[in-house]
PDB file of C-alpha atoms in Angstrom:
ATOM      1  CA  MET V1440     -27.265  11.890 103.677  1.00 37.00           C
ATOM      2  CA  PRO V1441     -26.458   8.191 104.437  1.00 41.00           C
ATOM      3  CA  GLU V1442     -26.968   7.363 100.721  1.00 44.00           C
ATOM      4  CA  GLU V1443     -24.285   9.923  99.812  1.00 43.00           C
ATOM      5  CA  LYS V1444     -21.880   8.409 102.356  1.00 46.00           C
ATOM      6  CA  SER V1445     -22.547   4.958 100.917  1.00 45.00           C
ATOM      7  CA  GLN V1446     -21.910   6.201  97.396  1.00 51.00           C
ATOM      8  CA  ASP V1447     -18.626   7.700  98.606  1.00 58.00           C
ATOM      9  CA  ILE V1448     -17.567   4.355 100.094  1.00 69.00           C
ATOM     10  CA  VAL V1449     -18.331   2.523  96.841  1.00 78.00           C
ATOM     11  CA  SER V1450     -16.532   5.248  94.894  1.00 78.00           C
ATOM     12  CA  ALA V1451     -13.531   5.036  97.219  1.00 81.00           C
ATOM     13  CA  ARG V1452     -13.191   1.288  96.687  1.00 86.00           C
ATOM     14  CA  LYS V1453     -14.233   1.198  93.038  1.00 89.00           C
ATOM     15  CA  GLU V1454     -10.734   1.233  91.497  1.00 92.00           C
ATOM     16  CA  LYS V1455      -9.438  -1.380  93.939  1.00 92.00           C
ATOM     17  CA  TRP V1456     -12.414  -3.654  93.278  1.00 92.00           C
ATOM     18  CA  MET V1457     -12.157  -3.277  89.507  1.00 94.00           C
ATOM     19  CA  ASP V1458      -8.417  -4.126  89.605  1.00 94.00           C
ATOM     20  CA  GLN V1459      -9.130  -7.233  91.678  1.00 94.00           C
ATOM     21  CA  TRP V1460     -12.012  -8.162  89.372  1.00 95.00           C
ATOM     22  CA  LEU V1461      -9.783  -7.830  86.314  1.00 94.00           C
ATOM     23  CA  ASP V1462      -7.154  -9.970  88.081  1.00 93.00           C
ATOM     24  CA  ALA V1463      -9.818 -12.611  88.779  1.00 93.00           C
ATOM     25  CA  LEU V1464     -10.799 -12.630  85.109  1.00 94.00           C
ATOM     26  CA  MET V1465      -7.168 -12.829  83.986  1.00 93.00           C
ATOM     27  CA  SER V1466      -6.494 -15.715  86.375  1.00 91.00           C
ATOM     28  CA  THR V1467      -8.483 -17.949  84.002  1.00 91.00           C
ATOM     29  CA  TYR V1468      -5.686 -17.618  81.419  1.00 92.00           C
ATOM     30  CA  PRO V1469      -2.113 -18.951  81.392  1.00 91.00           C
ATOM     31  CA  ASN V1470       0.341 -16.610  83.137  1.00 91.00           C
ATOM     32  CA  GLU V1471       1.965 -15.226  79.974  1.00 91.00           C
ATOM     33  CA  SER V1472      -1.373 -14.532  78.307  1.00 90.00           C
ATOM     34  CA  ALA V1473      -2.781 -12.928  81.447  1.00 90.00           C
ATOM     35  CA  ARG V1474       0.284 -10.717  81.795  1.00 91.00           C
ATOM     36  CA  PHE V1475       0.024  -9.644  78.147  1.00 92.00           C
ATOM     37  CA  PHE V1476      -3.727  -8.993  78.362  1.00 91.00           C
ATOM     38  CA  LYS V1477      -3.305  -6.919  81.508  1.00 88.00           C
ATOM     39  CA  ASP V1478      -0.076  -5.017  80.770  1.00 87.00           C
ATOM     40  CA  THR V1479      -0.386  -4.204  77.063  1.00 89.00           C
ATOM     41  CA  THR V1480      -2.649  -1.180  76.984  1.00 88.00           C
ATOM     42  CA  ASP V1481      -2.663  -0.470  73.240  1.00 91.00           C
ATOM     43  CA  PRO V1482      -6.134  -1.564  72.042  1.00 89.00           C
ATOM     44  CA  PHE V1483      -4.785  -2.370  68.560  1.00 92.00           C
ATOM     45  CA  ALA V1484      -1.951  -4.547  69.871  1.00 91.00           C
ATOM     46  CA  ASN V1485      -4.176  -6.122  72.522  1.00 93.00           C
ATOM     47  CA  PRO V1486      -7.882  -6.021  71.624  1.00 94.00           C
ATOM     48  CA  VAL V1487      -8.735  -8.801  74.091  1.00 93.00           C
ATOM     49  CA  GLY V1488      -7.145  -7.052  77.059  1.00 93.00           C
ATOM     50  CA  SER V1489      -8.748  -3.790  76.009  1.00 94.00           C
ATOM     51  CA  ALA V1490     -12.162  -5.452  75.797  1.00 95.00           C
ATOM     52  CA  PHE V1491     -11.704  -6.897  79.276  1.00 96.00           C
ATOM     53  CA  ARG V1492     -10.430  -3.664  80.881  1.00 94.00           C
ATOM     54  CA  ASN V1493     -13.169  -1.532  79.342  1.00 95.00           C
ATOM     55  CA  GLY V1494     -15.802  -4.208  79.932  1.00 96.00           C
ATOM     56  CA  ILE V1495     -15.009  -4.537  83.644  1.00 96.00           C
ATOM     57  CA  ARG V1496     -15.073  -0.744  84.046  1.00 95.00           C
ATOM     58  CA  ASN V1497     -18.368  -0.363  82.180  1.00 96.00           C
ATOM     59  CA  LEU V1498     -19.960  -3.350  83.885  1.00 97.00           C
ATOM     60  CA  PHE V1499     -19.048  -2.051  87.323  1.00 96.00           C
ATOM     61  CA  GLU V1500     -20.804   1.217  86.496  1.00 95.00           C
ATOM     62  CA  VAL V1501     -23.921  -0.764  85.562  1.00 96.00           C
ATOM     63  CA  LEU V1502     -23.750  -2.833  88.747  1.00 95.00           C
ATOM     64  CA  ALA V1503     -23.203   0.195  90.975  1.00 92.00           C
ATOM     65  CA  ALA V1504     -26.185   2.082  89.533  1.00 93.00           C
ATOM     66  CA  ASP V1505     -29.337   2.450  91.606  1.00 91.00           C
ATOM     67  CA  THR V1506     -31.368   0.402  89.113  1.00 94.00           C
ATOM     68  CA  TYR V1507     -30.236  -2.387  86.832  1.00 95.00           C
ATOM     69  CA  ASP V1508     -30.242  -1.380  83.158  1.00 96.00           C
ATOM     70  CA  PRO V1509     -30.257  -4.550  81.011  1.00 96.00           C
ATOM     71  CA  ASP V1510     -29.355  -2.630  77.844  1.00 97.00           C
ATOM     72  CA  ALA V1511     -26.341  -0.998  79.474  1.00 96.00           C
ATOM     73  CA  ALA V1512     -25.328  -4.373  80.927  1.00 97.00           C
ATOM     74  CA  ARG V1513     -25.627  -6.000  77.505  1.00 97.00           C
ATOM     75  CA  LYS V1514     -23.484  -3.262  75.981  1.00 97.00           C
ATOM     76  CA  ALA V1515     -20.820  -3.647  78.694  1.00 97.00           C
ATOM     77  CA  LEU V1516     -20.840  -7.447  78.562  1.00 97.00           C
ATOM     78  CA  ASP V1517     -20.975  -7.968  74.797  1.00 97.00           C
ATOM     79  CA  PRO V1518     -17.256  -7.567  73.954  1.00 96.00           C
ATOM     80  CA  MET V1519     -16.142  -9.730  76.881  1.00 97.00           C
ATOM     81  CA  VAL V1520     -18.712 -12.445  76.238  1.00 97.00           C
ATOM     82  CA  ARG V1521     -17.833 -12.591  72.524  1.00 96.00           C
ATOM     83  CA  VAL V1522     -14.198 -13.258  73.396  1.00 95.00           C
ATOM     84  CA  ARG V1523     -15.077 -15.873  76.002  1.00 95.00           C
ATOM     85  CA  ALA V1524     -17.631 -17.595  73.719  1.00 95.00           C
ATOM     86  CA  VAL V1525     -15.066 -18.478  71.050  1.00 93.00           C
ATOM     87  CA  GLN V1526     -12.610 -19.914  73.553  1.00 91.00           C
ATOM     88  CA  GLU V1527     -12.653 -23.521  74.657  1.00 89.00           C
ATOM     89  CA  LEU V1528     -14.246 -22.849  78.027  1.00 90.00           C
ATOM     90  CA  ALA V1529     -17.248 -24.359  79.737  1.00 92.00           C
ATOM     91  CA  PRO V1530     -20.090 -21.832  80.072  1.00 94.00           C
ATOM     92  CA  SER V1531     -19.545 -21.673  83.839  1.00 94.00           C
ATOM     93  CA  ALA V1532     -15.850 -20.893  83.348  1.00 93.00           C
ATOM     94  CA  ALA V1533     -16.550 -18.390  80.582  1.00 95.00           C
ATOM     95  CA  LEU V1534     -19.078 -16.401  82.597  1.00 96.00           C
ATOM     96  CA  GLY V1535     -18.133 -17.146  86.205  1.00 94.00           C
ATOM     97  CA  PHE V1536     -16.003 -14.020  86.449  1.00 95.00           C
ATOM     98  CA  ILE V1537     -19.162 -11.879  86.515  1.00 96.00           C
ATOM     99  CA  THR V1538     -20.236 -12.867  90.009  1.00 94.00           C
ATOM    100  CA  GLN V1539     -16.698 -12.733  91.427  1.00 94.00           C
ATOM    101  CA  ILE V1540     -17.303  -9.082  92.276  1.00 93.00           C
ATOM    102  CA  LYS V1541     -19.437 -10.362  95.151  1.00 92.00           C
ATOM    103  CA  ALA V1542     -16.516 -12.295  96.650  1.00 92.00           C
ATOM    104  CA  ILE V1543     -14.203  -9.332  96.140  1.00 92.00           C
ATOM    105  CA  MET V1544     -16.556  -7.037  98.046  1.00 88.00           C
ATOM    106  CA  ALA V1545     -17.070  -9.646 100.780  1.00 86.00           C
ATOM    107  CA  ARG V1546     -13.295 -10.046 101.234  1.00 86.00           C
ATOM    108  CA  ASP V1547     -12.965  -6.294 101.608  1.00 79.00           C
ATOM    109  CA  GLY V1548     -15.301  -6.681 104.580  1.00 65.00           C
ATOM    110  CA  LYS V1549     -14.982  -3.112 105.833  1.00 63.00           C
ATOM    111  CA  ALA V1550     -18.574  -2.196 105.068  1.00 55.00           C
ATOM    112  CA  GLY V1551     -20.449  -4.276 107.550  1.00 57.00           C
ATOM    113  CA  ALA V1552     -23.822  -2.666 108.129  1.00 63.00           C
ATOM    114  CA  GLY V1553     -26.248   0.062 107.264  1.00 73.00           C
ATOM    115  CA  ALA V1554     -26.208   1.906 103.975  1.00 74.00           C
ATOM    116  CA  ASP V1555     -22.884   0.330 102.961  1.00 76.00           C
ATOM    117  CA  LYS V1556     -24.305  -3.177 103.203  1.00 80.00           C
ATOM    118  CA  ILE V1557     -27.461  -2.171 101.340  1.00 84.00           C
ATOM    119  CA  ARG V1558     -25.382  -0.668  98.532  1.00 85.00           C
ATOM    120  CA  MET V1559     -23.102  -3.705  98.311  1.00 86.00           C
ATOM    121  CA  ASP V1560     -26.117  -6.044  98.371  1.00 89.00           C
ATOM    122  CA  LYS V1561     -27.581  -4.079  95.457  1.00 92.00           C
ATOM    123  CA  ILE V1562     -24.332  -4.493  93.503  1.00 93.00           C
ATOM    124  CA  ALA V1563     -24.412  -8.230  94.237  1.00 93.00           C
ATOM    125  CA  GLU V1564     -28.039  -8.441  93.093  1.00 95.00           C
ATOM    126  CA  HIS V1565     -27.172  -6.605  89.882  1.00 96.00           C
ATOM    127  CA  ALA V1566     -24.237  -8.991  89.328  1.00 96.00           C
ATOM    128  CA  ASP V1567     -26.654 -11.927  89.406  1.00 96.00           C
ATOM    129  CA  LYS V1568     -28.858 -10.191  86.837  1.00 96.00           C
ATOM    130  CA  ALA V1569     -25.792  -9.423  84.708  1.00 97.00           C
ATOM    131  CA  LEU V1570     -24.874 -13.115  84.767  1.00 97.00           C
ATOM    132  CA  LEU V1571     -28.258 -13.981  83.254  1.00 96.00           C
ATOM    133  CA  THR V1572     -27.836 -11.269  80.628  1.00 97.00           C
ATOM    134  CA  ALA V1573     -24.365 -12.611  79.841  1.00 97.00           C
ATOM    135  CA  PHE V1574     -25.707 -16.134  79.484  1.00 97.00           C
ATOM    136  CA  ASP V1575     -28.196 -14.950  76.865  1.00 96.00           C
ATOM    137  CA  LEU V1576     -25.387 -13.205  74.976  1.00 97.00           C
ATOM    138  CA  TYR V1577     -23.127 -16.248  75.327  1.00 97.00           C
ATOM    139  CA  MET V1578     -25.741 -18.620  73.915  1.00 96.00           C
ATOM    140  CA  GLY V1579     -26.386 -16.256  70.992  1.00 96.00           C
ATOM    141  CA  CYS V1580     -22.650 -16.179  70.224  1.00 95.00           C
ATOM    142  CA  LYS V1581     -22.351 -19.957  70.470  1.00 94.00           C
ATOM    143  CA  LYS V1582     -25.339 -20.408  68.156  1.00 95.00           C
ATOM    144  CA  HIS V1583     -23.744 -18.063  65.634  1.00 94.00           C
ATOM    145  CA  VAL V1584     -20.411 -19.931  65.809  1.00 92.00           C
ATOM    146  CA  TYR V1585     -22.103 -23.308  65.283  1.00 92.00           C
ATOM    147  CA  THR V1586     -24.154 -21.911  62.392  1.00 93.00           C
ATOM    148  CA  LEU V1587     -20.963 -20.663  60.734  1.00 92.00           C
ATOM    149  CA  ARG V1588     -19.265 -24.032  61.256  1.00 91.00           C
ATOM    150  CA  ALA V1589     -22.228 -25.905  59.766  1.00 91.00           C
ATOM    151  CA  GLN V1590     -22.331 -23.557  56.787  1.00 91.00           C
ATOM    152  CA  GLN V1591     -18.593 -24.004  56.260  1.00 92.00           C
ATOM    153  CA  ALA V1592     -18.982 -27.789  56.378  1.00 91.00           C
ATOM    154  CA  ARG V1593     -21.841 -27.661  53.837  1.00 89.00           C
ATOM    155  CA  ASN V1594     -19.793 -25.476  51.529  1.00 88.00           C
ATOM    156  CA  SER V1595     -16.792 -27.781  51.830  1.00 89.00           C
ATOM    157  CA  VAL V1596     -18.862 -30.849  50.961  1.00 87.00           C
ATOM    158  CA  ARG V1597     -20.465 -29.045  48.056  1.00 85.00           C
ATOM    159  CA  GLN V1598     -17.092 -27.960  46.673  1.00 86.00           C
ATOM    160  CA  LEU V1599     -15.807 -31.518  47.027  1.00 86.00           C
ATOM    161  CA  LEU V1600     -18.816 -32.883  45.122  1.00 84.00           C
ATOM    162  CA  VAL V1601     -18.374 -30.292  42.369  1.00 82.00           C
ATOM    163  CA  LYS V1602     -14.650 -31.013  42.148  1.00 82.00           C
ATOM    164  CA  ASN V1603     -15.319 -34.740  41.763  1.00 82.00           C
ATOM    165  CA  GLU V1604     -18.039 -33.965  39.202  1.00 77.00           C
ATOM    166  CA  LEU V1605     -20.718 -35.636  41.282  1.00 75.00           C
ATOM    167  CA  ILE V1606     -22.838 -32.510  40.993  1.00 76.00           C
ATOM    168  CA  SER V1607     -22.595 -29.543  38.670  1.00 73.00           C
ATOM    169  CA  GLU V1608     -22.105 -25.998  39.824  1.00 67.00           C
ATOM    170  CA  LEU V1609     -25.384 -24.137  39.596  1.00 62.00           C
ATOM    171  CA  PRO V1610     -25.487 -20.374  39.580  1.00 60.00           C
ATOM    172  CA  ASP V1611     -27.089 -18.677  42.543  1.00 65.00           C
ATOM    173  CA  ILE V1612     -30.630 -17.628  41.695  1.00 65.00           C
ATOM    174  CA  ASP V1613     -31.879 -14.211  42.708  1.00 67.00           C
ATOM    175  CA  PRO V1614     -34.835 -14.753  45.108  1.00 66.00           C
ATOM    176  CA  ALA V1615     -36.766 -12.002  43.306  1.00 68.00           C
ATOM    177  CA  VAL V1616     -36.743 -14.125  40.099  1.00 61.00           C
ATOM    178  CA  MET V1617     -38.350 -17.045  41.940  1.00 56.00           C
ATOM    179  CA  GLU V1618     -41.475 -15.012  42.811  1.00 58.00           C
TER     180      GLU V1618
END
């Protein structure tokens, strides 16, 4: 029975915590951008805000679960991390919002002992695991961005050399022909 009571307390505070968590994430943006991301609910007009709202909601569900599911965490984090990875943010600034749920719960402070504390500690533990999952996703996104930039630079140099007739344009060869 205490587990049910604890679940009810987390459920009762869930919306409040998610709103505060979204506010914490939005506070990393200039005021006008944050207001637009938060207030414009149309996912086509505001895909970034939509990714953040849905991501926070889905991530909280992962954190509040009895066991940490890395695949569900990856799925919840992926859209948010992709957005943050292409912005000019340090990795700590890009991913720091994930563990802010711990501070939000601590500030709430109403659940001091017993099953409530155990449940909140579990959420905090899952947030730490989610941060590590997010870091893996973030590094994968950064690697992809740098690979694209390097490929673009190579293509630009090649086109410049062809244009200046320093090399001739060669047709792409089908790899199957080379075998």
